[in-house]
XYZ file of C-alpha atoms in Angstrom:
743
model
C 0.000 0.000 0.000
C 1.288 3.451 -0.936
C 0.963 5.208 2.432
C 2.915 8.213 1.157
C 0.132 9.088 -1.287
C -2.758 8.278 1.012
C -1.684 10.416 3.992
C -0.548 13.968 4.626
C 2.906 14.556 6.122
C 1.847 14.577 9.764
C -0.430 11.540 9.330
C 2.397 9.659 7.624
C 4.760 10.501 10.485
C 2.194 9.160 12.975
C 1.908 5.910 10.990
C 5.646 5.357 10.558
C 6.746 6.263 14.118
C 6.160 2.791 15.577
C 8.871 2.526 18.242
C 8.639 3.905 21.753
C 5.879 6.022 23.319
C 3.994 8.280 20.889
C 1.347 10.899 21.618
C -0.775 11.822 18.602
C -2.685 15.021 19.260
C -5.501 14.613 16.771
C -7.584 17.746 16.350
C -11.262 17.554 15.434
C -11.808 16.228 11.909
C -8.102 15.490 11.355
C -8.540 11.835 10.357
C -7.428 9.996 13.500
C -9.383 6.815 12.690
C -7.664 6.738 9.308
C -4.278 7.068 11.023
C -4.972 4.268 13.509
C -6.169 1.956 10.730
C -3.154 2.590 8.512
C -0.741 2.439 11.431
C -1.960 -1.067 12.210
C -1.738 -2.190 8.573
C 1.718 -0.577 8.311
C 2.950 -2.658 11.258
C 1.661 -5.824 9.581
C 2.694 -5.065 5.978
C 5.908 -3.067 6.308
C 7.313 -4.238 9.650
C 6.032 -7.829 9.541
C 4.501 -7.698 12.995
C 2.196 -10.639 13.738
C -1.382 -9.271 14.057
C -1.892 -11.012 17.431
C 0.966 -8.930 18.878
C -1.000 -5.711 18.267
C -3.583 -4.354 20.708
C -5.929 -1.432 20.000
C -8.275 -0.104 22.686
C -11.357 1.981 21.901
C -14.135 3.336 24.108
C -17.149 1.781 22.409
C -17.924 -1.592 20.881
C -19.126 0.194 17.750
C -15.773 1.947 17.344
C -13.937 -1.333 17.924
C -15.981 -3.149 15.280
C -15.523 -0.294 12.817
C -11.756 -0.244 13.323
C -11.446 -4.011 12.950
C -13.443 -3.924 9.725
C -11.282 -1.123 8.322
C -8.089 -2.991 9.191
C -9.402 -6.170 7.546
C -10.305 -4.180 4.444
C -6.643 -3.166 4.137
C -4.778 -6.329 5.197
C -7.411 -9.017 4.643
C -8.266 -11.817 7.061
C -5.114 -11.184 9.089
C -6.862 -8.124 10.493
C -9.170 -10.367 12.496
C -6.229 -11.454 14.671
C -5.541 -7.928 15.909
C -6.805 -7.492 19.484
C -9.282 -4.626 19.005
C -11.723 -4.095 21.859
C -12.919 -1.763 24.586
C -11.247 -1.449 27.984
C -13.939 -3.556 29.621
C -13.944 -6.289 26.969
C -10.165 -6.560 27.158
C -10.276 -6.922 30.923
C -12.962 -9.606 30.778
C -10.758 -11.669 28.436
C -7.787 -11.314 30.761
C -9.777 -12.134 33.895
C -11.503 -15.143 32.336
C -8.108 -16.628 31.517
C -6.491 -15.858 34.867
C -9.556 -15.851 37.116
C -8.023 -18.125 39.755
C -4.985 -15.866 40.060
C -7.361 -12.920 40.518
C -9.272 -14.776 43.253
C -12.408 -15.621 41.267
C -13.947 -18.606 39.532
C -13.639 -18.196 35.751
C -17.441 -18.268 35.453
C -17.774 -15.047 37.423
C -20.863 -12.939 36.778
C -20.753 -9.384 35.511
C -23.254 -7.123 37.255
C -24.854 -4.279 35.328
C -26.212 -1.086 36.871
C -29.531 -2.655 37.860
C -27.769 -5.621 39.487
C -25.547 -3.253 41.437
C -28.582 -1.310 42.583
C -30.227 -4.518 43.843
C -27.095 -5.459 45.773
C -26.891 -1.984 47.285
C -30.520 -2.177 48.423
C -29.674 -5.338 50.341
C -26.555 -3.699 51.762
C -28.518 -0.704 52.989
C -31.122 -2.948 54.558
C -28.460 -4.892 56.436
C -26.814 -1.684 57.649
C -30.193 -0.180 58.655
C -29.761 2.798 56.332
C -33.045 4.627 55.774
C -33.824 4.562 52.006
C -35.885 7.702 52.471
C -32.768 9.606 53.479
C -30.256 7.948 51.165
C -30.749 6.421 47.740
C -28.770 3.480 46.361
C -27.256 5.637 43.626
C -25.765 7.999 46.191
C -23.489 5.249 47.476
C -22.948 3.555 44.122
C -21.791 6.842 42.597
C -19.275 7.416 45.408
C -17.983 3.849 45.099
C -17.616 4.136 41.326
C -15.602 7.340 41.607
C -13.347 5.708 44.187
C -12.752 2.722 41.893
C -11.931 5.064 38.999
C -9.054 6.252 41.176
C -8.092 2.693 42.209
C -9.060 3.363 45.806
C -10.531 0.729 48.089
C -12.773 1.498 51.078
C -9.933 2.513 53.427
C -8.235 4.818 50.909
C -11.544 6.318 49.821
C -12.418 7.103 53.432
C -9.347 9.342 53.640
C -10.853 11.460 50.859
C -14.387 11.357 52.210
C -13.463 12.364 55.760
C -14.938 10.862 58.920
C -18.317 12.542 59.210
C -21.408 10.310 59.534
C -22.148 10.307 55.786
C -18.538 9.410 54.972
C -18.684 6.505 57.385
C -21.867 5.269 55.725
C -20.119 5.371 52.335
C -17.221 3.428 53.795
C -19.459 0.757 55.347
C -21.582 0.341 52.224
C -18.451 0.122 50.047
C -17.015 -2.674 52.205
C -20.263 -4.602 52.437
C -20.978 -4.111 48.727
C -17.609 -5.575 47.756
C -18.021 -8.466 50.185
C -21.366 -9.362 48.640
C -19.978 -9.219 45.109
C -17.121 -11.493 46.129
C -19.500 -13.943 47.817
C -21.501 -14.065 44.596
C -18.399 -14.497 42.423
C -19.377 -11.313 40.644
C -17.740 -8.138 39.357
C -19.349 -4.851 38.435
C -18.140 -2.834 35.443
C -15.652 -0.797 37.463
C -14.248 -3.971 39.028
C -13.415 -5.397 35.608
C -10.680 -2.791 35.251
C -9.736 -2.542 38.934
C -9.318 -6.299 39.385
C -7.300 -6.570 36.164
C -4.954 -3.836 37.359
C -4.621 -5.561 40.739
C -3.870 -8.851 38.977
C -1.124 -7.278 36.863
C 0.316 -5.438 39.863
C 0.505 -8.532 42.069
C 1.252 -11.350 39.625
C 4.522 -10.903 37.731
C 3.945 -13.991 35.556
C 0.627 -12.736 34.223
C 2.080 -9.268 33.687
C 5.058 -10.697 31.794
C 2.763 -12.834 29.631
C 0.724 -9.867 28.399
C 3.669 -7.516 28.055
C 5.255 -10.051 25.685
C 1.965 -10.660 23.885
C 1.263 -6.993 23.190
C 4.397 -5.736 21.448
C 2.487 -2.758 20.075
C -0.348 -1.006 21.838
C -2.657 1.803 20.681
C -5.313 3.659 22.661
C -7.991 5.831 21.037
C -9.768 8.765 22.758
C -6.976 8.880 25.316
C -8.242 12.168 26.770
C -11.244 10.258 28.160
C -9.278 7.727 30.226
C -9.517 7.669 34.010
C -6.789 6.823 36.505
C -7.537 3.082 36.543
C -7.468 2.890 32.738
C -4.198 4.819 32.625
C -2.578 2.372 35.025
C -3.841 -0.583 32.961
C -2.303 0.903 29.809
C 0.969 1.681 31.594
C 1.288 -1.882 32.882
C 0.404 -3.644 29.634
C 2.760 -1.508 27.534
C 5.609 -1.697 30.030
C 7.512 -4.415 28.129
C 8.419 -2.961 24.729
C 7.007 0.489 25.593
C 5.703 0.733 22.035
C 2.656 2.673 23.177
C 0.730 4.999 20.878
C -2.086 7.073 22.347
C -4.391 9.220 20.240
C -6.535 11.987 21.635
C -7.340 15.665 21.861
C -7.165 17.423 25.199
C -9.395 20.135 23.730
C -12.182 17.547 23.491
C -11.910 16.241 27.049
C -15.501 16.725 28.245
C -16.215 13.714 30.460
C -14.827 14.738 33.819
C -18.206 13.882 35.374
C -17.671 10.290 34.253
C -14.230 10.094 35.832
C -12.064 11.166 32.883
C -8.734 12.597 34.024
C -7.406 15.189 31.568
C -3.994 15.023 33.256
C -3.421 11.653 31.589
C -2.965 13.379 28.236
C -1.613 16.717 29.467
C 1.152 14.980 31.451
C 1.935 12.209 28.953
C 5.519 13.427 28.463
C 5.988 13.489 32.235
C 5.074 9.803 32.480
C 6.991 8.991 29.273
C 9.896 11.485 29.014
C 11.133 10.000 25.718
C 7.735 10.339 24.028
C 7.336 11.682 20.505
C 4.478 14.192 20.116
C 2.818 14.473 16.705
C 0.134 17.051 16.007
C -2.589 16.402 13.445
C -3.863 19.907 12.784
C -5.232 19.742 9.247
C -9.009 19.551 9.417
C -10.939 17.873 6.613
C -14.412 18.607 7.987
C -15.180 22.275 8.488
C -14.923 25.581 6.669
C -12.164 28.093 7.428
C -14.666 30.340 9.231
C -15.867 27.594 11.561
C -12.315 26.504 12.363
C -11.214 30.075 13.059
C -14.049 30.403 15.559
C -13.139 27.108 17.232
C -9.471 28.128 17.514
C -10.324 31.565 18.896
C -12.486 30.000 21.614
C -10.259 27.149 22.777
C -7.078 29.255 22.982
C -8.599 30.862 26.100
C -7.971 27.641 28.036
C -4.585 27.790 29.693
C -4.067 24.105 30.569
C -3.886 22.636 27.059
C -1.512 21.350 24.407
C -0.748 24.099 21.910
C -2.202 23.404 18.455
C -4.137 25.288 15.800
C -6.505 23.629 13.369
C -6.335 24.675 9.709
C -8.032 23.546 6.527
C -7.832 23.787 2.760
C -11.641 23.875 2.644
C -13.511 26.976 1.461
C -14.009 30.081 3.576
C -17.677 29.296 4.061
C -20.612 31.266 5.441
C -20.259 33.482 8.468
C -21.462 32.081 11.766
C -24.944 33.294 12.658
C -25.449 34.631 16.178
C -29.149 35.153 16.841
C -30.643 36.706 19.951
C -34.337 36.347 20.812
C -36.638 37.687 23.481
C -37.657 34.218 24.664
C -36.789 30.534 24.387
C -40.008 30.073 22.388
C -38.891 32.555 19.733
C -35.494 30.844 19.721
C -37.023 27.400 19.143
C -39.437 28.781 16.544
C -36.547 30.315 14.615
C -34.535 27.091 14.640
C -37.493 25.036 13.410
C -38.443 27.464 10.637
C -34.804 27.910 9.597
C -34.368 24.149 9.267
C -37.518 23.980 7.132
C -36.372 26.903 4.986
C -32.843 25.550 4.430
C -34.248 22.115 3.667
C -36.513 23.511 0.950
C -33.740 25.556 -0.668
C -30.946 22.989 -0.478
C -33.112 19.920 -1.064
C -30.847 17.998 1.299
C -31.662 15.470 4.026
C -32.983 16.170 7.522
C -30.091 14.035 8.784
C -27.726 16.799 7.659
C -29.047 18.963 10.525
C -28.468 18.819 14.266
C -29.597 20.958 17.189
C -27.300 20.842 20.214
C -28.006 22.115 23.728
C -26.428 22.043 27.179
C -29.217 20.344 29.144
C -31.837 17.737 28.221
C -34.603 19.970 29.574
C -34.078 22.362 26.639
C -35.422 19.770 24.217
C -39.046 20.202 25.321
C -39.732 23.509 23.533
C -37.720 22.426 20.499
C -39.735 19.212 20.231
C -43.015 21.134 20.294
C -41.891 23.519 17.553
C -40.593 20.696 15.371
C -43.891 18.853 15.716
C -45.847 21.940 14.722
C -43.561 22.464 11.708
C -43.985 18.779 10.819
C -40.210 18.270 10.890
C -39.125 14.713 11.722
C -36.663 14.641 14.589
C -35.010 12.178 16.877
C -33.763 12.652 20.417
C -30.277 11.171 20.747
C -29.025 10.057 24.124
C -32.423 10.570 25.678
C -36.122 10.039 25.198
C -39.033 12.197 24.203
C -39.449 14.810 26.930
C -42.908 13.609 27.907
C -41.747 9.970 27.911
C -39.127 10.491 30.597
C -39.874 8.639 33.806
C -40.087 11.677 36.059
C -42.445 13.455 33.656
C -44.641 10.371 33.224
C -44.764 9.966 37.017
C -45.995 13.514 37.605
C -48.444 13.325 34.696
C -49.819 10.126 36.275
C -50.356 12.031 39.541
C -52.207 14.772 37.666
C -54.340 12.251 35.787
C -55.249 10.494 39.031
C -56.288 13.815 40.549
C -58.470 14.742 37.579
C -59.771 11.221 36.950
C -59.377 8.833 39.921
C -60.920 6.068 37.810
C -57.706 5.954 35.770
C -56.426 2.678 37.285
C -53.227 2.742 35.208
C -52.150 6.099 36.627
C -53.098 5.114 40.176
C -51.076 1.910 39.909
C -48.074 3.865 38.623
C -47.948 6.342 41.491
C -49.312 4.462 44.495
C -45.798 3.563 45.595
C -43.883 6.434 43.944
C -42.070 7.566 45.971
C -42.025 4.405 48.048
C -44.688 4.245 50.756
C -44.414 0.604 51.700
C -47.547 -0.378 49.796
C -46.754 -3.765 48.293
C -48.002 -5.118 44.996
C -49.944 -7.813 46.846
C -51.955 -5.185 48.719
C -52.689 -3.333 45.490
C -53.909 -6.527 43.877
C -56.185 -7.310 46.826
C -57.643 -3.823 46.611
C -58.148 -4.335 42.878
C -59.996 -7.623 43.474
C -62.224 -5.919 46.027
C -62.921 -3.054 43.608
C -63.766 -5.418 40.751
C -66.186 -7.358 42.952
C -67.963 -4.140 43.808
C -67.949 -2.807 40.252
C -65.864 0.262 40.819
C -62.347 1.692 40.285
C -59.106 0.739 41.987
C -58.931 4.135 43.672
C -62.340 3.694 45.286
C -61.202 0.252 46.370
C -58.262 1.930 48.060
C -60.575 4.434 49.729
C -62.310 1.462 51.356
C -59.140 -0.127 52.694
C -60.392 0.225 56.280
C -63.284 -2.142 55.624
C -61.402 -4.572 53.406
C -60.055 -7.282 55.747
C -57.686 -8.560 53.050
C -55.530 -5.410 53.257
C -55.923 -4.366 56.878
C -52.155 -4.522 57.465
C -51.543 -1.905 54.772
C -54.638 0.187 55.512
C -52.821 3.052 57.245
C -50.303 3.414 54.390
C -53.037 3.297 51.783
C -55.048 5.835 53.772
C -52.042 8.164 53.720
C -51.910 7.905 49.917
C -55.634 8.468 49.351
C -55.539 11.367 51.803
C -52.835 12.925 49.658
C -54.861 12.545 46.454
C -58.058 13.811 48.094
C -56.154 16.876 49.218
C -54.978 17.566 45.677
C -58.526 17.043 44.346
C -59.787 19.764 46.678
C -57.353 22.224 45.029
C -58.385 21.769 41.391
C -59.426 25.428 41.163
C -55.890 26.590 41.889
C -53.490 27.549 39.038
C -52.009 24.552 37.220
C -48.363 25.371 38.141
C -49.409 25.634 41.795
C -50.990 22.185 41.695
C -47.903 20.667 40.078
C -45.606 22.233 42.654
C -47.873 20.908 45.404
C -47.692 17.401 43.937
C -43.897 17.536 43.725
C -43.512 18.856 47.246
C -46.236 17.120 49.234
C -45.809 13.707 47.629
C -42.128 13.712 48.568
C -41.133 13.147 44.926
C -38.901 16.181 44.601
C -37.313 15.688 48.029
C -36.307 12.147 47.119
C -34.426 13.431 44.061
C -32.771 16.212 46.069
C -31.566 13.740 48.706
C -30.255 11.388 46.027
C -27.939 14.210 44.834
C -26.506 12.447 41.762
C -25.988 13.678 38.200
C -29.046 11.694 37.163
C -31.291 13.080 39.900
C -30.171 16.636 39.113
C -31.054 16.105 35.453
C -34.481 14.817 36.516
C -35.020 17.912 38.658
C -34.132 20.084 35.663
C -36.717 18.256 33.556
C -39.361 18.792 36.246
C -38.485 22.491 36.286
C -39.087 22.555 32.536
C -42.447 20.814 33.029
C -43.476 23.577 35.439
C -42.354 26.109 32.827
C -44.715 24.453 30.350
C -47.554 24.728 32.877
C -46.858 28.432 33.478
C -47.051 29.144 29.747
C -50.305 27.176 29.479
C -51.743 29.089 32.460
C -50.845 32.437 30.903
C -51.992 31.610 27.369
C -55.483 30.301 28.201
C -58.486 32.331 29.326
C -59.920 29.431 31.340
C -56.981 27.224 32.243
C -57.751 23.912 33.932
C -55.683 20.922 34.925
C -57.678 18.684 32.578
C -57.096 21.150 29.730
C -53.378 21.155 30.443
C -53.253 17.359 30.382
C -55.080 17.339 27.063
C -52.582 19.770 25.533
C -49.641 17.754 26.823
C -51.126 14.544 25.433
C -51.502 16.068 21.975
C -47.997 17.483 21.969
C -46.504 14.210 23.149
C -48.157 12.277 20.299
C -45.432 11.917 17.666
C -46.640 8.647 16.180
C -47.523 10.405 12.935
C -43.901 11.245 12.143
C -42.708 9.592 8.935
C -40.746 6.382 9.300
C -37.146 5.960 8.208
C -33.821 7.369 9.333
C -34.073 10.876 7.882
C -34.419 12.946 11.051
C -33.059 16.160 12.470
C -31.036 15.078 15.474
C -31.620 16.808 18.812
C -29.010 16.059 21.456
C -26.885 17.426 24.245
C -23.422 18.686 23.395
C -21.956 15.727 25.281
C -23.865 13.335 23.044
C -22.611 14.995 19.853
C -18.950 14.128 20.330
C -17.625 12.110 17.397
C -20.436 13.191 15.042
C -20.554 15.752 12.237
C -23.299 17.525 10.275
C -23.560 20.029 7.441
C -25.654 22.399 9.554
C -25.467 22.751 13.333
C -27.465 24.913 15.758
C -26.236 25.419 19.322
C -29.127 26.703 21.420
C -29.090 28.439 24.801
C -25.893 30.482 24.505
C -26.476 32.367 27.746
C -24.373 32.854 30.834
C -25.841 30.668 33.535
C -26.948 28.037 31.036
C -23.824 27.647 28.899
C -21.552 27.994 30.722
C -23.666 26.959 33.681
C -23.865 28.838 36.963
C -22.029 26.045 38.760
C -19.059 26.452 36.412
C -19.151 30.260 36.657
C -19.189 30.283 40.460
C -16.946 27.244 41.081
C -13.909 27.898 43.280
C -11.651 25.449 41.425
C -9.342 27.843 39.642
C -11.424 27.829 36.477
C -11.308 24.081 35.768
C -15.086 23.756 35.480
C -15.244 26.759 33.154
C -12.431 25.311 31.049
C -14.365 22.072 30.601
C -17.457 24.035 29.557
C -15.311 25.850 26.990
C -14.047 22.514 25.657
C -17.664 21.437 25.351
C -18.402 24.542 23.270
C -15.348 23.770 21.122
C -16.698 20.260 20.514
C -20.052 21.751 19.493
C -18.491 24.215 17.049
C -16.369 21.549 15.378
C -19.382 19.294 14.695
C -20.365 21.669 11.849
C -19.129 21.173 8.304
C -20.689 24.136 6.471
C -23.123 26.151 8.594
C -23.148 27.060 12.271
C -25.824 29.029 14.103
C -25.565 30.088 17.751
C -28.807 31.154 19.433
C -29.706 32.688 22.761
C -32.770 34.018 24.574
C -32.864 37.227 26.609
C -35.457 35.666 28.883
C -35.846 32.000 29.696
C -38.193 30.397 32.166
C -36.448 28.849 35.157
C -38.482 27.144 37.898
C -41.687 28.744 36.648
C -40.343 32.296 36.517
C -38.867 34.273 33.651
C -35.257 35.263 34.192
C -33.194 37.650 32.119
C -29.767 36.425 31.066
C -26.660 37.914 29.511
C -25.144 36.450 26.337
C -22.695 33.636 26.997
C -19.193 34.841 27.769
C -17.984 32.346 25.181
C -19.543 34.441 22.402
C -17.168 37.322 23.042
C -14.270 34.950 22.330
C -15.327 34.710 18.673
C -14.184 37.583 16.446
C -17.065 39.745 15.135
C -15.447 39.387 11.704
C -16.484 35.725 11.721
C -20.101 36.294 12.716
C -23.327 37.688 11.347
C -25.436 38.847 14.260
C -28.863 40.375 14.858
C -27.652 42.076 18.030
C -24.958 44.590 18.980
C -21.386 43.329 19.141
C -21.013 40.969 22.072
C -18.814 42.660 24.608
C -18.470 42.434 28.356
C -16.821 45.030 30.519
C -15.084 43.635 33.574
C -17.554 45.527 35.749
C -20.514 43.951 34.016
C -19.002 40.508 34.361
C -18.283 41.061 38.037
C -21.830 42.290 38.634
C -23.306 39.339 36.799
C -21.162 36.796 38.635
C -21.984 38.453 41.941
C -25.689 38.268 41.109
C -25.312 34.676 39.957
C -23.596 33.544 43.125
C -26.423 35.031 45.176
C -29.237 33.542 43.110
C -27.751 30.118 42.538
C -25.904 28.286 45.268
C -22.895 26.236 44.079
C -23.493 23.872 46.982
C -24.072 20.290 45.766
C -27.141 20.046 47.980
C -28.747 22.898 46.011
C -32.516 22.430 45.896
C -34.201 24.031 42.857
C -37.640 23.752 44.405
C -39.272 25.064 47.517
C -38.715 23.286 50.778
C -41.017 20.231 50.943
C -43.903 20.428 53.333
C -45.782 17.609 55.000
C -48.956 16.486 53.206
C -52.206 17.623 54.682
C -54.419 14.944 56.189
C -57.863 15.214 54.668
C -59.119 12.085 56.378
C -60.731 9.477 54.135
C -61.932 7.030 56.778
C -65.442 5.748 56.054
C -68.169 6.713 58.520
C -71.227 4.436 58.768
C -74.403 6.351 57.885
C -78.104 5.341 58.175
C -79.503 3.581 55.115
C -82.332 5.023 53.044
C -83.509 1.545 52.006
C -84.299 -1.793 53.662
C -84.676 -5.489 52.875
C -87.068 -5.973 49.950
C -86.555 -2.465 48.562
C -85.475 -1.915 45.001
C -82.161 -0.137 44.709
C -79.981 1.164 41.898
C -76.209 0.693 41.385
C -74.323 2.825 38.880
C -72.728 -0.202 37.213
C -74.969 -3.204 37.878
C -78.234 -1.372 37.424
C -81.376 -2.052 39.487
C -82.063 -4.937 41.859
C -83.725 -6.080 45.111
C -82.094 -5.961 48.569
C -82.041 -9.527 49.957
C -80.339 -8.879 53.303
C -78.549 -6.239 55.354
C -75.904 -7.163 57.984
C -74.454 -4.692 60.494
C -70.677 -5.161 60.205
C -69.739 -2.626 62.883
C -68.080 0.058 60.784
C -70.368 -0.467 57.802
C -73.442 -2.350 56.555
C -72.962 -5.372 54.313
C -75.753 -5.404 51.731
C -76.716 -8.365 49.539
C -78.524 -7.473 46.324
C -79.929 -9.606 43.494
C -79.757 -7.499 40.371
C -82.239 -7.753 37.524
C -79.572 -9.358 35.365
C -79.544 -12.358 37.696
C -76.269 -11.558 39.519
C -76.196 -11.621 43.318
C -73.670 -9.273 44.910
C -72.471 -8.626 48.466
C -71.088 -5.144 49.004
C -70.466 -2.528 51.670
C -73.147 0.151 51.726
C -70.901 3.206 51.996
C -68.777 1.896 49.174
C -71.574 0.698 46.843
C -73.526 3.980 47.130
C -76.846 2.266 46.437
C -79.848 4.488 45.885
C -83.468 3.577 46.495
C -85.172 3.116 43.126
């Protein structure tokens, strides 16, 4: 193969430099996958390296399969012998072979996230940890972060401190690991940790793999954590022919444990390393690249490089400011439709990127109204998300208690100790009496089958009855009451994980939707709101196929590219977020946000539009925001804007940051809702009342129709009435529950 003609000078250097440690700084769109593929084939064809002596590590199974296929296309069947896999897959293969040496049976189980959660529930139960105060994910998240840093319970405790919560983390970590070991099981973090421990403690196993892997390559090196770095260092320690490929400017996964120091300090760990910069971009226009370079150069802790391209100059970047997020979303939708008509291209050539998942709601609504097919990537339809469906179920149950499906969904959300068996018994009772599940629950006091759960059920029905009495209140007020008084929001606040914070953001956006509905309708009602939501959420009429506009977070867009890209929500406080602006970490959080913006910019091939809203609804209230500070880092010569030149005086920035720090606490326990209050007790106990009918009288039932009373028995708290209905059925039922009327 003529590599000299297929590659540019820097790419060729990266392919041919096969000895010793090599760091390839591959800028966005610079052809790194091409380099890795040809480097592997070069080793096989030109240097006669046996394919099974080459190891290539990627971060996803899809990337691994793609690389293996590309290698096989170049070198034929020999490419199948190259060890190409993810970190986790590689570790499983090693541990299966040397399981005994690692202290496990080779048939060990691998626990996924749900398995880990089940184990942690049992751990918490054994340690008498109240699940209402602490959620499983709180401890699992802390344990995972500790494992990323190769720290066991004792070492992790040194970081956590010795306060009561830290001690709980320590105890759960120890017990969790003991239970995994007893079950001959490993979680995903353990796959890497236990492999590292095996290599550190068993010289024979280490020697075997160091001899096996004469050449080692690692893709997306900027995303590695401490445990992965140590694994790579150990495996490559024999020949030291280690090639890592990455871009520190695209390191955006700190929240997942990625340690940017692995790539920034590569020469420190490997002093004899060769550094090769791939700076020629084959993706974007000159204008887009100039903007990306002008933004990322503001980060101090980075490897110096400047992307360039031989592509055309291209259109200027559009910067569009709007009065509201609704105008912003409307513009994006109509602009997509307009460009699509003029260019006659595919919807898949377009992408809308945003900082938080909650931003998708308004965009989805506008796209539906414009009849533009779209697909949410890395998430689900806004109204299909669990937290939104849960709250909608509460609202449906309040408006229509006969909705058994909604009642079943929420009766134990958040957990109230009402078991499925009790629900089923209440359902049987309700069916026998010809009424809804909810009314069956209201009669729990007189249903002997569920007496043990009666008080818990009564607490739930009391909650719903209280909400029903407030149907005349504004819709946003009712939703806030549901979130607060049900304990739903408080459970998410206590959990305090990335996932729970995202769920809280989505609930904030749901309240925003309710506020808009309340303001836009002359006679707003909760039932009307639910109807509007149901119609908006119905996207079944979208055309089938794979031609969609993609809507996704900036994190989800990494590795993708599109002709036309919109980045929405370019406001200080949203992007970058308030937490990054007010963080006291020397600017590290802000630097990561800037890298995220850089990733977003470099997804665009031809057209880039940056949008912002002067006012955006946050927690049900409109807030005015300043343009993102990142916008001022792009030269006005590169942009076409509908607003005055973006500039920030130091005084304005100081005032804004001061205001931000007052309005938004950087504390991790930050609660975006009001303080929860205890639910009111509206009392739903049944009181026995005199009957208006007697034995022999004809009575009417709303479901079974008319019939004759055969007998009446005084059951203490209620009368048990036996009726033979005109249809021939004979039913026994409680009087207060059956609500029989004299015919």
